[in-house]
mmCIF file of C-alpha atoms in Angstrom:
data_model
loop_
_atom_site.group_PDB
_atom_site.id
_atom_site.type_symbol
_atom_site.label_atom_id
_atom_site.label_comp_id
_atom_site.label_asym_id
_atom_site.label_seq_id
_atom_site.Cartn_x
_atom_site.Cartn_y
_atom_site.Cartn_z
ATOM 1 C CA LEU A 4 0.000 0.000 0.000
ATOM 2 C CA SER A 5 1.271 3.465 -0.852
ATOM 3 C CA GLY A 6 1.924 6.107 1.795
ATOM 4 C CA ASN A 7 3.453 9.541 1.966
ATOM 5 C CA HIS A 8 7.022 8.269 1.434
ATOM 6 C CA ASP A 9 6.124 6.307 -1.725
ATOM 7 C CA PRO A 10 2.926 7.773 -3.224
ATOM 8 C CA TRP A 11 4.002 6.691 -6.725
ATOM 9 C CA LEU A 12 4.368 3.022 -5.717
ATOM 10 C CA SER A 13 0.763 1.994 -6.268
ATOM 11 C CA SER A 14 -2.707 3.432 -6.699
ATOM 12 C CA ARG A 15 -3.840 1.119 -3.923
ATOM 13 C CA ARG A 16 -3.925 3.013 -0.608
ATOM 14 C CA HIS A 17 -6.131 0.789 1.520
ATOM 15 C CA LEU A 18 -7.537 -2.702 1.908
ATOM 16 C CA LEU A 19 -10.846 -3.767 3.416
ATOM 17 C CA LEU A 20 -10.492 -7.361 4.562
ATOM 18 C CA ALA A 21 -12.541 -10.009 6.361
ATOM 19 C CA GLY A 22 -15.753 -8.840 4.774
ATOM 20 C CA GLY A 23 -15.020 -5.210 5.623
ATOM 21 C CA ARG A 24 -14.193 -5.789 9.271
ATOM 22 C CA VAL A 25 -10.468 -4.960 8.891
ATOM 23 C CA LEU A 26 -9.204 -1.670 7.425
ATOM 24 C CA VAL A 27 -5.523 -1.592 6.433
ATOM 25 C CA THR A 28 -3.989 1.698 5.344
ATOM 26 C CA HIS A 29 -0.661 3.502 5.707
ATOM 27 C CA GLY A 30 -2.062 6.228 7.961
ATOM 28 C CA ASP A 31 -1.117 9.416 6.115
ATOM 29 C CA VAL A 32 -4.814 10.006 5.383
ATOM 30 C CA MET A 33 -5.612 10.685 9.039
ATOM 31 C CA HIS A 34 -4.444 14.318 9.008
ATOM 32 C CA PRO A 35 -4.647 16.984 6.232
ATOM 33 C CA ALA A 36 -1.004 17.942 6.853
ATOM 34 C CA VAL A 37 -0.050 14.229 6.578
ATOM 35 C CA ALA A 38 2.801 14.605 9.108
ATOM 36 C CA PRO A 39 2.157 17.744 11.221
ATOM 37 C CA TRP A 40 5.726 17.722 12.601
ATOM 38 C CA SER A 41 7.321 17.673 9.130
ATOM 39 C CA PRO A 42 9.021 20.741 7.595
ATOM 40 C CA ALA A 43 6.802 20.004 4.564
ATOM 41 C CA ALA A 44 3.560 19.993 6.588
ATOM 42 C CA GLY A 45 2.426 23.384 5.306
ATOM 43 C CA ARG A 46 2.589 22.578 1.621
ATOM 44 C CA MET A 47 1.123 19.107 2.189
ATOM 45 C CA ARG A 48 -1.842 20.657 3.997
ATOM 46 C CA ARG A 49 -2.369 23.145 1.151
ATOM 47 C CA ALA A 50 -2.193 20.360 -1.429
ATOM 48 C CA TYR A 51 -4.657 18.253 0.571
ATOM 49 C CA HIS A 52 -7.268 21.004 0.781
ATOM 50 C CA ALA A 53 -6.756 21.943 -2.882
ATOM 51 C CA ALA A 54 -7.340 18.317 -3.867
ATOM 52 C CA VAL A 55 -10.500 18.156 -1.747
ATOM 53 C CA ASP A 56 -11.791 21.344 -3.376
ATOM 54 C CA ARG A 57 -11.275 19.822 -6.839
ATOM 55 C CA LEU A 58 -13.284 16.712 -6.018
ATOM 56 C CA PRO A 59 -16.984 16.439 -6.882
ATOM 57 C CA ARG A 60 -18.889 17.552 -3.818
ATOM 58 C CA GLU A 61 -20.618 14.196 -3.420
ATOM 59 C CA ILE A 62 -17.357 12.298 -2.804
ATOM 60 C CA ARG A 63 -15.358 14.850 -0.785
ATOM 61 C CA ASP A 64 -16.213 13.185 2.502
ATOM 62 C CA ARG A 65 -16.174 9.626 1.221
ATOM 63 C CA LEU A 66 -13.301 7.182 1.673
ATOM 64 C CA GLU A 67 -12.069 7.394 -1.915
ATOM 65 C CA GLY A 68 -12.101 11.201 -1.813
ATOM 66 C CA ARG A 69 -10.054 11.380 1.385
ATOM 67 C CA LEU A 70 -7.543 8.831 0.119
ATOM 68 C CA ASP A 71 -7.160 10.737 -3.155
ATOM 69 C CA ALA A 72 -6.578 14.010 -1.288
ATOM 70 C CA ALA A 73 -3.933 12.320 0.896
ATOM 71 C CA ARG A 74 -2.229 11.014 -2.240
ATOM 72 C CA HIS A 75 -1.986 14.532 -3.680
ATOM 73 C CA ALA A 76 -0.695 15.842 -0.361
ATOM 74 C CA SER A 77 1.960 13.119 -0.325
ATOM 75 C CA PHE A 78 3.121 14.030 -3.823
ATOM 76 C CA ALA A 79 3.498 17.630 -2.625
ATOM 77 C CA GLU A 80 6.088 16.465 -0.106
ATOM 78 C CA TRP A 81 8.403 15.487 -2.969
ATOM 79 C CA ASP A 82 7.618 17.861 -5.844
ATOM 80 C CA ASP A 83 9.765 20.821 -4.723
ATOM 81 C CA GLU A 84 13.416 19.838 -5.159
ATOM 82 C CA GLU A 85 14.778 23.032 -3.622
ATOM 83 C CA ALA A 86 12.601 22.628 -0.536
ATOM 84 C CA ILE A 87 13.574 18.951 -0.229
ATOM 85 C CA ARG A 88 17.269 19.841 -0.189
ATOM 86 C CA GLU A 89 16.635 22.452 2.487
ATOM 87 C CA GLU A 90 14.509 20.100 4.594
ATOM 88 C CA ALA A 91 16.629 16.971 4.104
ATOM 89 C CA GLY A 92 18.081 16.859 7.592
ATOM 90 C CA ARG A 93 15.353 18.594 9.533
ATOM 91 C CA SER A 94 13.232 15.499 10.195
ATOM 92 C CA THR A 95 16.040 13.438 11.712
ATOM 93 C CA VAL A 96 16.147 12.967 15.468
ATOM 94 C CA GLY A 97 19.337 15.034 15.778
ATOM 95 C CA GLN A 98 17.922 17.927 13.809
ATOM 96 C CA MET A 99 14.607 17.714 15.635
ATOM 97 C CA LEU A 100 16.492 18.353 18.873
ATOM 98 C CA MET A 101 17.341 21.735 17.355
ATOM 99 C CA ARG A 102 13.600 22.275 16.734
ATOM 100 C CA PRO A 103 12.075 21.218 20.088
ATOM 101 C CA TRP A 104 8.596 22.269 19.022
ATOM 102 C CA SER A 105 8.681 19.510 16.381
ATOM 103 C CA ILE A 106 9.309 16.917 19.109
ATOM 104 C CA ALA A 107 6.273 18.244 20.956
ATOM 105 C CA GLN A 108 4.262 17.942 17.734
ATOM 106 C CA VAL A 109 5.329 14.310 17.330
ATOM 107 C CA LEU A 110 4.399 13.445 20.913
ATOM 108 C CA LEU A 111 1.022 15.163 20.608
ATOM 109 C CA TYR A 112 0.332 13.348 17.350
ATOM 110 C CA TRP A 113 1.346 10.022 18.875
ATOM 111 C CA ARG A 114 -1.253 10.618 21.566
ATOM 112 C CA ALA A 115 -3.943 11.699 19.111
ATOM 113 C CA PHE A 116 -3.363 9.182 16.321
ATOM 114 C CA PRO A 117 -5.205 6.114 17.684
ATOM 115 C CA ARG A 118 -8.332 8.231 18.176
ATOM 116 C CA LEU A 119 -7.943 9.774 14.709
ATOM 117 C CA ALA A 120 -7.633 6.304 13.177
ATOM 118 C CA ALA A 121 -10.690 5.005 15.022
ATOM 119 C CA ASP A 122 -12.734 8.090 14.104
ATOM 120 C CA PHE A 123 -11.650 7.798 10.455
ATOM 121 C CA ALA A 124 -12.858 4.200 10.354
ATOM 122 C CA ALA A 125 -16.133 5.148 12.031
ATOM 123 C CA ALA A 126 -16.740 7.853 9.434
ATOM 124 C CA HIS A 127 -15.598 6.078 6.263
ATOM 125 C CA THR A 128 -15.623 2.318 6.907
ATOM 126 C CA PRO A 129 -18.125 1.908 9.760
ATOM 127 C CA GLU A 130 -18.150 -1.876 9.390
ATOM 128 C CA ALA A 131 -14.404 -2.006 10.228
ATOM 129 C CA ASP A 132 -13.726 -2.548 13.919
ATOM 130 C CA ILE A 133 -9.993 -3.299 13.438
ATOM 131 C CA VAL A 134 -7.634 -0.707 11.917
ATOM 132 C CA VAL A 135 -4.105 -1.715 10.890
ATOM 133 C CA THR A 136 -1.824 1.193 10.153
ATOM 134 C CA GLY A 137 1.687 2.626 10.451
ATOM 135 C CA HIS A 138 2.920 6.125 9.585
ATOM 136 C CA THR A 139 3.573 7.532 13.061
ATOM 137 C CA HIS A 140 6.507 5.180 13.856
ATOM 138 C CA ARG A 141 4.893 4.390 17.227
ATOM 139 C CA PRO A 142 4.034 0.684 17.554
ATOM 140 C CA GLY A 143 1.211 -0.548 19.707
ATOM 141 C CA ARG A 144 -2.372 -1.617 20.222
ATOM 142 C CA TRP A 145 -5.175 0.640 21.428
ATOM 143 C CA ARG A 146 -8.869 0.049 22.038
ATOM 144 C CA ILE A 147 -10.896 3.135 21.171
ATOM 145 C CA GLY A 148 -14.553 2.554 21.887
ATOM 146 C CA ASP A 149 -15.543 -0.582 19.982
ATOM 147 C CA ARG A 150 -12.517 -0.443 17.665
ATOM 148 C CA VAL A 151 -8.956 -1.763 17.936
ATOM 149 C CA VAL A 152 -6.093 0.168 16.325
ATOM 150 C CA LEU A 153 -2.823 -1.649 15.556
ATOM 151 C CA ASN A 154 0.317 0.236 14.530
ATOM 152 C CA THR A 155 3.389 -1.479 13.080
ATOM 153 C CA GLY A 156 5.899 1.126 14.283
ATOM 154 C CA SER A 157 9.155 1.625 12.398
ATOM 155 C CA PHE A 158 12.518 0.050 11.608
ATOM 156 C CA VAL A 159 14.121 3.378 12.569
ATOM 157 C CA ALA A 160 15.417 3.904 16.139
ATOM 158 C CA PRO A 161 14.456 4.662 18.863
ATOM 159 C CA VAL A 162 11.227 2.680 18.363
ATOM 160 C CA ARG A 163 10.982 -0.947 17.282
ATOM 161 C CA PRO A 164 9.010 -2.502 14.437
ATOM 162 C CA ARG A 165 6.035 -4.807 14.708
ATOM 163 C CA ALA A 166 4.419 -7.223 12.270
ATOM 164 C CA VAL A 167 0.683 -7.727 11.970
ATOM 165 C CA LEU A 168 -0.241 -11.232 10.806
ATOM 166 C CA LEU A 169 -3.599 -11.471 9.063
ATOM 167 C CA ALA A 170 -5.062 -14.973 9.128
ATOM 168 C CA ASP A 171 -8.571 -16.305 8.763
ATOM 169 C CA ASP A 172 -8.754 -17.300 12.425
ATOM 170 C CA ALA A 173 -6.966 -14.345 14.085
ATOM 171 C CA ILE A 174 -5.055 -11.100 13.739
ATOM 172 C CA SER A 175 -1.866 -10.912 15.798
ATOM 173 C CA LEU A 176 0.760 -8.276 16.576
ATOM 174 C CA HIS A 177 4.364 -9.513 16.844
ATOM 175 C CA ARG A 178 7.689 -7.915 17.682
ATOM 176 C CA ILE A 179 10.399 -7.859 15.017
ATOM 177 C CA VAL A 180 13.971 -8.117 16.287
ATOM 178 C CA ARG A 181 17.387 -7.762 14.721
ATOM 179 C CA HIS A 182 19.424 -10.983 14.604
ATOM 180 C CA ARG A 183 22.843 -10.687 12.959
ATOM 181 C CA ASP A 184 22.084 -9.371 9.465
ATOM 182 C CA SER A 185 18.398 -10.172 9.408
ATOM 183 C CA TRP A 186 15.105 -9.076 10.907
ATOM 184 C CA LEU A 187 13.145 -11.864 12.569
ATOM 185 C CA ARG A 188 9.526 -11.986 13.712
ATOM 186 C CA LEU A 189 9.105 -13.400 17.191
ATOM 187 C CA PRO A 190 6.617 -16.295 17.131
ATOM 188 C CA ARG A 191 4.833 -15.251 20.308
ATOM 189 C CA ALA A 192 2.257 -12.512 19.749
ATOM 190 C CA ASP A 193 2.080 -9.425 21.939
ATOM 191 C CA HIS A 194 -1.623 -9.171 21.116
ATOM 192 C CA ARG A 195 -4.055 -11.506 19.381
ATOM 193 C CA ILE A 196 -7.601 -10.887 18.196
ATOM 194 C CA GLU A 197 -9.613 -14.038 17.586
ATOM 195 C CA LEU A 198 -11.947 -14.001 14.581
ATOM 196 C CA PRO A 199 -15.196 -15.938 14.198
ATOM 197 C CA ALA A 200 -15.035 -19.377 12.629
ATOM 198 C CA GLY A 201 -15.485 -19.236 8.881
ATOM 199 C CA THR A 202 -13.878 -15.796 8.466
ATOM 200 C CA ASP A 203 -12.194 -15.313 5.085
ATOM 201 C CA MET A 204 -9.524 -12.624 5.392
ATOM 202 C CA GLY A 205 -9.435 -12.209 1.612
ATOM 203 C CA VAL A 206 -5.939 -10.718 1.330
ATOM 204 C CA PRO A 207 -5.208 -10.037 -2.380
ATOM 205 C CA GLU A 208 -2.307 -12.018 -3.791
ATOM 206 C CA HIS A 209 -0.738 -9.169 -5.742
ATOM 207 C CA ASP A 210 -1.098 -5.574 -6.888
ATOM 208 C CA PRO A 211 -0.984 -5.053 -10.689
ATOM 209 C CA ASP A 212 0.558 -1.592 -10.215
ATOM 210 C CA LEU A 213 3.358 -3.037 -8.106
ATOM 211 C CA ASP A 214 3.877 -5.873 -10.584
ATOM 212 C CA ALA A 215 4.467 -3.288 -13.309
ATOM 213 C CA ILE A 216 7.013 -1.437 -11.182
ATOM 214 C CA ILE A 217 8.886 -4.648 -10.365
ATOM 215 C CA ALA A 218 8.955 -5.637 -14.044
ATOM 216 C CA ALA A 219 10.254 -2.205 -15.053
ATOM 217 C CA THR A 220 13.070 -2.273 -12.491
ATOM 218 C CA ALA A 221 14.078 -5.936 -12.723
ATOM 219 C CA SER A 222 16.975 -5.264 -15.094
ATOM 220 C CA THR A 223 18.477 -2.378 -13.100
ATOM 221 C CA THR A 224 20.034 -1.996 -9.681
ATOM 222 C CA THR A 225 18.353 1.279 -8.817
ATOM 223 C CA THR A 226 15.425 3.246 -10.109
ATOM 224 C CA THR A 227 15.045 6.970 -9.602
ATOM 225 C CA THR A 228 11.567 8.443 -9.286
ATOM 226 C CA GLY A 229 11.585 12.213 -8.865
ATOM 227 C CA THR A 230 14.197 12.893 -6.222
ATOM 228 C CA THR A 231 14.050 9.531 -4.467
ATOM 229 C CA THR A 232 16.173 6.509 -5.367
ATOM 230 C CA ALA A 233 14.844 3.065 -4.522
ATOM 231 C CA ASP A 234 17.138 0.031 -4.333
ATOM 232 C CA PRO A 235 15.286 -3.257 -4.915
ATOM 233 C CA ASP A 236 18.054 -5.106 -3.046
ATOM 234 C CA ALA A 237 17.719 -2.929 0.056
ATOM 235 C CA GLY A 238 16.451 -4.247 3.374
ATOM 236 C CA PRO A 239 12.993 -3.741 4.858
ATOM 237 C CA ALA A 240 11.546 -0.306 4.260
ATOM 238 C CA ASP A 241 10.510 2.115 6.988
ATOM 239 C CA THR A 242 6.840 1.466 7.631
ATOM 240 C CA GLY A 243 6.139 4.934 8.838
#
């Protein structure tokens, strides 16, 4: 699924699984500024609202309209090369220490995000009582009303990544640990949500958009899209 760091990867930005009970999405759609702590938050917010204004009025508040607006906002993060060069180091932990207000913004958003995710599901996918997301780099499980929000965290320190396993009988949240040169999922789940007998998770086997990208890059070591270079031989990507 595409998010704000790879909006060109695929047109698919969400999945509704288990008959609509499980919503899976990156998480950048939860806020019009995408990442309120980011140096690019202002232009992403402007792009989001401009995209909403361009939508037909009848779909502005529907799921597909919000996801499309988030996609345009995510593109805005990368479409100004001069701004990207200026902002390149300002989102790192070290640089954020020089901008203490950005740390406060991150902490406030960490606190708010589970509620935002639950409210988003209530508004746009009311049948979904489980939300699987990432984006904020903060792993965990939260119960908000009658919904459960799962966040996979990040491979970037100081937090630790999680894996969400989607099976027909249960959804489980597992720690991922570094072992030598590999990342390993611990078999014991931190949290497990049992599903009714006969549930069909219905996870799609592949994404045609992603298949096309893989085919186009198979004969090269790196592919440059805009200002970002992706290495197909690189390790696991940052989920946030």
